Tab-separated table of N, CA and C in Angstrom:
chain	number	residue	atom	x	y	z
A	1	UNK	N	43.975	11.465	44.852
A	1	UNK	CA	42.960	11.579	43.788
A	1	UNK	C	41.595	12.837	44.200
A	2	UNK	N	42.128	13.466	45.577
A	2	UNK	CA	41.135	14.723	45.878
A	2	UNK	C	41.488	15.574	45.169
A	3	UNK	N	42.633	15.882	44.765
A	3	UNK	CA	42.840	16.997	43.887
A	3	UNK	C	42.728	16.935	42.477
A	4	UNK	N	42.557	15.831	41.910
A	4	UNK	CA	41.843	15.830	40.751
A	4	UNK	C	40.673	15.833	40.583
A	5	UNK	N	39.854	15.165	41.554
A	5	UNK	CA	38.494	15.548	41.691
A	5	UNK	C	38.090	16.892	41.945
A	6	UNK	N	38.573	17.900	42.774
A	6	UNK	CA	38.731	19.269	43.104
A	6	UNK	C	38.635	20.073	41.874
A	7	UNK	N	39.917	19.521	41.021
A	7	UNK	CA	40.179	20.558	39.887
A	7	UNK	C	39.521	20.279	38.873
A	8	UNK	N	38.589	19.279	38.726
A	8	UNK	CA	37.905	19.358	37.627
A	8	UNK	C	36.669	19.596	37.693
A	9	UNK	N	35.880	19.903	36.310
A	9	UNK	CA	34.963	20.779	36.306
A	9	UNK	C	33.649	19.855	36.725
A	10	UNK	N	32.350	20.311	37.095
A	10	UNK	CA	31.561	19.958	38.115
A	10	UNK	C	30.468	18.584	36.595
A	11	UNK	N	30.717	19.321	35.685
A	11	UNK	CA	29.704	18.239	34.670
A	11	UNK	C	30.703	17.113	34.284
A	12	UNK	N	32.121	17.122	34.394
A	12	UNK	CA	32.852	16.051	34.149
A	12	UNK	C	32.847	14.966	35.426
A	13	UNK	N	32.746	15.584	36.424
A	13	UNK	CA	32.580	14.707	37.758
A	13	UNK	C	31.314	13.880	37.745
A	14	UNK	N	29.759	15.010	37.178
A	14	UNK	CA	28.734	14.372	36.955
A	14	UNK	C	28.853	12.835	35.936
A	15	UNK	N	29.737	13.210	34.699
A	15	UNK	CA	30.074	12.039	34.117
A	15	UNK	C	30.490	11.138	34.578
A	16	UNK	N	31.397	11.530	35.115
A	16	UNK	CA	31.960	10.173	35.986
A	16	UNK	C	31.108	9.195	36.870
A	17	UNK	N	30.777	10.279	37.949
A	17	UNK	CA	29.716	9.390	38.794
A	17	UNK	C	28.469	8.473	37.824
A	18	UNK	N	28.324	9.417	36.673
A	18	UNK	CA	26.791	8.251	35.835
A	18	UNK	C	27.738	7.138	35.235
A	19	UNK	N	29.060	7.488	34.966
A	19	UNK	CA	29.428	6.200	34.182
A	19	UNK	C	29.913	5.061	35.163
A	20	UNK	N	30.086	5.390	36.190
A	20	UNK	CA	30.487	4.367	37.262
A	20	UNK	C	29.310	4.060	38.035
A	21	UNK	N	28.305	4.791	38.253
A	21	UNK	CA	27.076	4.242	38.755
A	21	UNK	C	25.832	3.422	37.873
A	22	UNK	N	26.139	3.445	36.688
A	22	UNK	CA	25.149	3.052	35.675
A	22	UNK	C	25.499	1.450	35.661
A	23	UNK	N	26.723	0.710	35.953
A	23	UNK	CA	27.017	-0.765	36.098
A	23	UNK	C	26.709	-1.222	37.283
A	24	UNK	N	26.843	-0.372	38.279
A	24	UNK	CA	26.382	-0.777	39.653
A	24	UNK	C	24.825	-0.739	39.546
A	25	UNK	N	23.919	-0.165	39.408
A	25	UNK	CA	22.777	-0.256	39.516
A	25	UNK	C	22.249	-1.597	38.445
A	26	UNK	N	23.095	-1.731	37.329
A	26	UNK	CA	22.591	-2.719	36.606
A	26	UNK	C	23.015	-4.169	37.204
A	27	UNK	N	23.849	-4.012	38.045
A	27	UNK	CA	24.601	-5.417	38.671
A	27	UNK	C	23.301	-5.584	39.961
A	28	UNK	N	23.236	-4.565	40.607
A	28	UNK	CA	22.214	-4.590	41.784
A	28	UNK	C	20.746	-4.961	40.999
A	29	UNK	N	20.136	-4.401	40.096
A	29	UNK	CA	19.047	-4.737	39.556
A	29	UNK	C	19.197	-6.131	39.183
A	30	UNK	N	20.319	-6.807	38.625
A	30	UNK	CA	20.464	-8.304	38.230
A	30	UNK	C	20.150	-8.016	36.876
A	31	UNK	N	20.347	-7.518	36.260
A	31	UNK	CA	20.400	-7.301	34.383
A	31	UNK	C	21.656	-8.039	34.207
A	32	UNK	N	21.773	-8.916	33.185
A	32	UNK	CA	22.962	-9.273	32.719
A	32	UNK	C	23.809	-10.083	33.726
A	33	UNK	N	25.130	-10.395	33.216
A	33	UNK	CA	26.018	-11.169	34.021
A	33	UNK	C	26.898	-10.177	34.967
A	34	UNK	N	26.799	-10.656	36.338
A	34	UNK	CA	27.054	-9.703	37.235
A	34	UNK	C	28.903	-9.575	37.145
A	35	UNK	N	29.301	-10.423	36.615
A	35	UNK	CA	30.875	-10.431	36.246
A	35	UNK	C	31.313	-9.146	35.468
A	36	UNK	N	30.256	-9.572	34.265
A	36	UNK	CA	30.632	-8.545	33.510
A	36	UNK	C	30.149	-6.668	33.841
A	37	UNK	N	29.504	-6.652	34.866
A	37	UNK	CA	29.251	-5.780	35.398
A	37	UNK	C	30.200	-5.164	36.442
A	38	UNK	N	30.717	-6.068	37.026
A	38	UNK	CA	31.804	-5.427	37.958
A	38	UNK	C	32.840	-5.491	37.065
A	39	UNK	N	33.328	-6.069	36.381
A	39	UNK	CA	34.136	-5.770	35.159
A	39	UNK	C	34.246	-4.621	34.905
A	40	UNK	N	33.370	-3.986	34.142
A	40	UNK	CA	32.657	-2.817	33.783
A	40	UNK	C	32.813	-1.588	34.863
A	41	UNK	N	32.627	-1.664	36.007
A	41	UNK	CA	32.760	-0.815	36.969
A	41	UNK	C	34.333	-0.849	37.430
A	42	UNK	N	35.149	-1.333	37.499
A	42	UNK	CA	36.572	-1.355	37.385
A	42	UNK	C	37.065	-0.348	36.427
A	43	UNK	N	36.664	-1.046	34.970
A	43	UNK	CA	37.299	0.033	34.063
A	43	UNK	C	36.584	1.194	33.824
A	44	UNK	N	35.557	1.540	34.471
A	44	UNK	CA	34.605	3.024	34.463
A	44	UNK	C	35.520	3.616	35.581
A	45	UNK	N	35.917	2.940	36.741
A	45	UNK	CA	36.729	3.743	37.273
A	45	UNK	C	38.080	4.488	36.697
A	46	UNK	N	38.997	3.548	36.035
A	46	UNK	CA	40.157	3.907	35.770
A	46	UNK	C	39.872	4.895	34.609
A	47	UNK	N	38.691	4.657	33.593
A	47	UNK	CA	38.395	5.583	32.678
A	47	UNK	C	38.136	6.816	33.310
A	48	UNK	N	37.460	7.022	34.184
A	48	UNK	CA	36.819	8.252	34.894
A	48	UNK	C	37.875	9.036	35.615
A	49	UNK	N	39.208	8.089	36.233
A	49	UNK	CA	40.251	9.144	36.804
A	49	UNK	C	41.119	9.625	35.762
A	50	UNK	N	41.322	9.302	34.710
A	50	UNK	CA	42.047	9.644	33.314
A	50	UNK	C	41.152	10.655	33.013
A	51	UNK	N	40.093	10.837	32.560
A	51	UNK	CA	39.152	11.654	32.217
A	51	UNK	C	39.562	12.921	33.204
A	52	UNK	N	39.177	12.734	34.414
A	52	UNK	CA	39.428	13.858	35.408
A	52	UNK	C	40.597	14.403	35.572
A	53	UNK	N	41.676	13.681	34.968
A	53	UNK	CA	43.139	14.274	34.698
A	53	UNK	C	43.175	14.972	33.402
A	54	UNK	N	42.079	15.192	32.634
A	54	UNK	CA	42.188	15.940	31.362
A	54	UNK	C	43.082	15.121	30.287
A	55	UNK	N	42.845	14.069	30.012
A	55	UNK	CA	43.372	12.930	29.110
A	55	UNK	C	42.616	13.118	27.649
A	56	UNK	N	43.223	14.083	26.837
A	56	UNK	CA	42.119	14.771	25.697
A	56	UNK	C	41.821	12.888	24.766
A	57	UNK	N	42.502	12.249	24.558
A	57	UNK	CA	42.361	11.147	23.859
A	57	UNK	C	41.233	10.410	24.127
A	58	UNK	N	40.885	10.141	25.536
A	58	UNK	CA	39.972	9.569	26.134
A	58	UNK	C	38.979	10.361	26.116
A	59	UNK	N	38.847	11.725	26.112
A	59	UNK	CA	37.455	12.404	26.021
A	59	UNK	C	37.243	12.346	24.529
A	60	UNK	N	37.877	12.079	23.521
A	60	UNK	CA	37.203	11.714	22.083
A	60	UNK	C	37.181	10.148	22.015
A	61	UNK	N	37.445	9.341	22.595
A	61	UNK	CA	37.072	8.209	22.786
A	61	UNK	C	35.254	8.068	23.627
A	62	UNK	N	35.297	8.808	24.643
A	62	UNK	CA	34.190	8.756	25.368
A	62	UNK	C	32.939	9.664	24.435
A	63	UNK	N	33.272	10.466	23.664
A	63	UNK	CA	32.872	10.920	22.681
A	63	UNK	C	31.681	10.089	21.618
A	64	UNK	N	32.994	9.510	21.199
A	64	UNK	CA	32.398	8.326	19.946
A	64	UNK	C	31.858	7.457	20.523
A	65	UNK	N	31.946	7.151	21.716
A	65	UNK	CA	31.285	5.852	22.715
A	65	UNK	C	29.918	6.461	22.456
A	66	UNK	N	29.736	7.389	23.118
A	66	UNK	CA	28.310	8.171	23.380
A	66	UNK	C	27.378	8.094	21.863
A	67	UNK	N	28.254	8.537	20.952
A	67	UNK	CA	27.640	8.619	19.606
A	67	UNK	C	27.171	7.407	18.868
A	68	UNK	N	28.149	6.379	19.048
A	68	UNK	CA	27.725	4.749	18.790
A	68	UNK	C	26.502	4.205	19.475
A	69	UNK	N	26.541	4.831	20.713
A	69	UNK	CA	25.732	4.422	21.536
A	69	UNK	C	23.997	4.751	21.320
A	70	UNK	N	23.856	6.251	20.838
A	70	UNK	CA	22.934	6.715	20.387
A	70	UNK	C	22.402	6.078	18.982
A	71	UNK	N	23.630	5.668	18.042
A	71	UNK	CA	23.441	4.902	16.775
A	71	UNK	C	22.397	4.130	17.122
A	72	UNK	N	23.170	2.953	17.848
A	72	UNK	CA	22.325	1.729	18.144
A	72	UNK	C	21.064	2.013	18.491
A	73	UNK	N	20.711	2.976	19.373
A	73	UNK	CA	19.209	3.092	19.659
A	73	UNK	C	18.632	3.702	18.284
A	74	UNK	N	18.940	4.148	17.643
A	74	UNK	CA	18.294	4.472	16.370
A	74	UNK	C	18.109	3.369	15.953
A	75	UNK	N	19.123	2.208	16.080
A	75	UNK	CA	18.361	0.872	15.132
A	75	UNK	C	17.238	0.315	16.247
A	76	UNK	N	17.018	0.565	17.423
A	76	UNK	CA	16.079	-0.250	17.858
A	76	UNK	C	16.666	-1.539	19.127
A	77	UNK	N	17.834	-1.186	18.852
A	77	UNK	CA	18.391	-2.130	19.810
A	77	UNK	C	18.734	-2.268	21.390
A	78	UNK	N	18.304	-0.816	21.652
A	78	UNK	CA	18.693	-0.305	23.307
A	78	UNK	C	17.323	-0.054	23.804
A	79	UNK	N	17.091	-0.115	25.185
A	79	UNK	CA	15.819	0.608	25.493
A	79	UNK	C	15.938	1.979	25.833
A	80	UNK	N	14.917	2.645	25.899
A	80	UNK	CA	14.681	4.164	25.814
A	80	UNK	C	15.610	4.743	27.015
A	81	UNK	N	15.848	4.145	28.362
A	81	UNK	CA	16.607	4.326	29.536
A	81	UNK	C	17.907	4.621	28.980
A	82	UNK	N	18.608	3.469	28.519
A	82	UNK	CA	19.938	3.690	28.135
A	82	UNK	C	20.136	4.766	26.868
A	83	UNK	N	19.265	5.026	26.074
A	83	UNK	CA	19.083	6.269	25.387
A	83	UNK	C	19.559	7.349	26.144
A	84	UNK	N	18.615	7.732	26.899
A	84	UNK	CA	18.470	9.002	27.700
A	84	UNK	C	19.987	8.865	28.541
A	85	UNK	N	20.425	7.917	29.242
A	85	UNK	CA	21.843	7.934	29.559
A	85	UNK	C	22.828	8.431	28.723
A	86	UNK	N	22.852	7.975	27.497
A	86	UNK	CA	23.552	8.498	26.674
A	86	UNK	C	23.657	10.066	26.063
A	87	UNK	N	22.242	10.337	26.000
A	87	UNK	CA	22.108	11.770	25.802
A	87	UNK	C	22.523	12.623	26.860
A	88	UNK	N	22.546	12.236	28.045
A	88	UNK	CA	22.871	12.998	29.179
A	88	UNK	C	24.522	13.000	29.131
A	89	UNK	N	25.208	11.489	28.975
A	89	UNK	CA	26.173	11.456	28.887
A	89	UNK	C	27.221	12.556	28.086
A	90	UNK	N	26.624	12.401	26.688
A	90	UNK	CA	26.893	13.543	25.614
A	90	UNK	C	27.093	14.773	26.020
A	91	UNK	N	25.845	15.330	26.313
A	91	UNK	CA	25.673	16.413	26.984
A	91	UNK	C	26.880	16.793	27.971
A	92	UNK	N	26.838	16.438	28.970
A	92	UNK	CA	27.816	16.532	29.958
A	92	UNK	C	29.246	16.413	29.427
A	93	UNK	N	29.455	15.572	28.563
A	93	UNK	CA	31.032	15.681	27.686
A	93	UNK	C	30.982	16.966	26.736
A	94	UNK	N	30.426	17.473	26.479
A	94	UNK	CA	30.012	19.080	25.572
A	94	UNK	C	29.704	20.092	25.991
A	95	UNK	N	29.760	20.144	27.149
A	95	UNK	CA	29.573	21.428	28.242
A	95	UNK	C	30.697	22.085	27.915
A	96	UNK	N	30.704	23.510	27.808
A	96	UNK	CA	31.576	24.409	27.659
A	96	UNK	C	32.780	24.282	28.779
A	97	UNK	N	32.411	23.638	29.874
A	97	UNK	CA	33.311	23.726	30.761
A	97	UNK	C	34.146	22.265	30.609
A	98	UNK	N	33.708	21.665	30.200
A	98	UNK	CA	34.507	20.229	30.075
A	98	UNK	C	35.076	20.330	28.981
A	99	UNK	N	34.732	20.964	27.992
A	99	UNK	CA	35.502	21.009	26.455
A	99	UNK	C	36.668	21.869	27.067
A	100	UNK	N	36.599	23.026	28.039
A	100	UNK	CA	37.690	24.049	28.207
A	100	UNK	C	38.935	23.082	29.393
A	101	UNK	N	38.337	22.129	30.233
A	101	UNK	CA	39.383	21.250	30.694
A	101	UNK	C	40.205	20.894	29.862
A	102	UNK	N	39.515	19.832	28.631
A	102	UNK	CA	40.390	19.290	28.042
A	102	UNK	C	41.522	20.390	26.697
A	103	UNK	N	40.805	21.335	26.343
A	103	UNK	CA	41.570	22.187	25.505
A	103	UNK	C	41.804	23.477	25.674
A	104	UNK	N	41.506	23.978	27.026
A	104	UNK	CA	41.692	25.721	27.415
A	104	UNK	C	43.404	25.403	28.358
A	105	UNK	N	43.730	24.474	28.311
A	105	UNK	CA	45.039	24.404	29.253
A	105	UNK	C	46.294	24.796	28.667
A	106	UNK	N	46.308	24.312	27.168
A	106	UNK	CA	47.753	24.825	26.682
A	106	UNK	C	47.538	26.485	26.367
A	107	UNK	N	46.714	26.797	26.189
A	107	UNK	CA	46.316	28.530	26.122
A	107	UNK	C	46.755	28.934	27.268
A	108	UNK	N	46.297	28.510	28.510
A	108	UNK	CA	46.507	29.171	29.776
A	108	UNK	C	47.963	28.803	29.930
A	109	UNK	N	48.487	27.795	29.656
A	109	UNK	CA	50.018	27.642	30.003
A	109	UNK	C	50.670	28.543	29.235
A	110	UNK	N	50.318	28.749	27.886
A	110	UNK	CA	51.152	29.377	27.027
A	110	UNK	C	51.290	31.021	27.097
A	111	UNK	N	50.193	31.304	27.654
A	111	UNK	CA	50.218	32.810	27.974
A	111	UNK	C	50.979	33.688	28.897
A	112	UNK	N	51.763	35.030	28.562
A	112	UNK	CA	52.568	35.765	29.344
A	112	UNK	C	51.564	36.023	30.683
A	113	UNK	N	53.033	35.864	31.561
A	113	UNK	CA	52.233	36.504	32.819
A	113	UNK	C	52.655	37.558	33.263
A	114	UNK	N	53.224	38.316	32.331
A	114	UNK	CA	53.557	39.714	32.813
A	114	UNK	C	54.003	40.741	32.144
């Protein structure tokens, strides 16, 4: 796991920490069902691990989740703090270093070495 963590971009690491800490903070604050938050923490850990490994379809899925979250914010169903979280998460996923992590590997591997 340490190798996966050190080889991933800083923005993606920040996204992983954000998605894991968000349900932990919600569970500690006592909002909602504790078991749902704990289940979400475990799912977030698995998703973060595979995102850090560079699974591209999971990156697309995460982007879609952020966009859907922002759309539900526009309908007025979510609070502003959750909306800020979605904006930050979307920005971290769309930074160039994060996109290179998912899309730049094929070009690097196919480039002639000498």
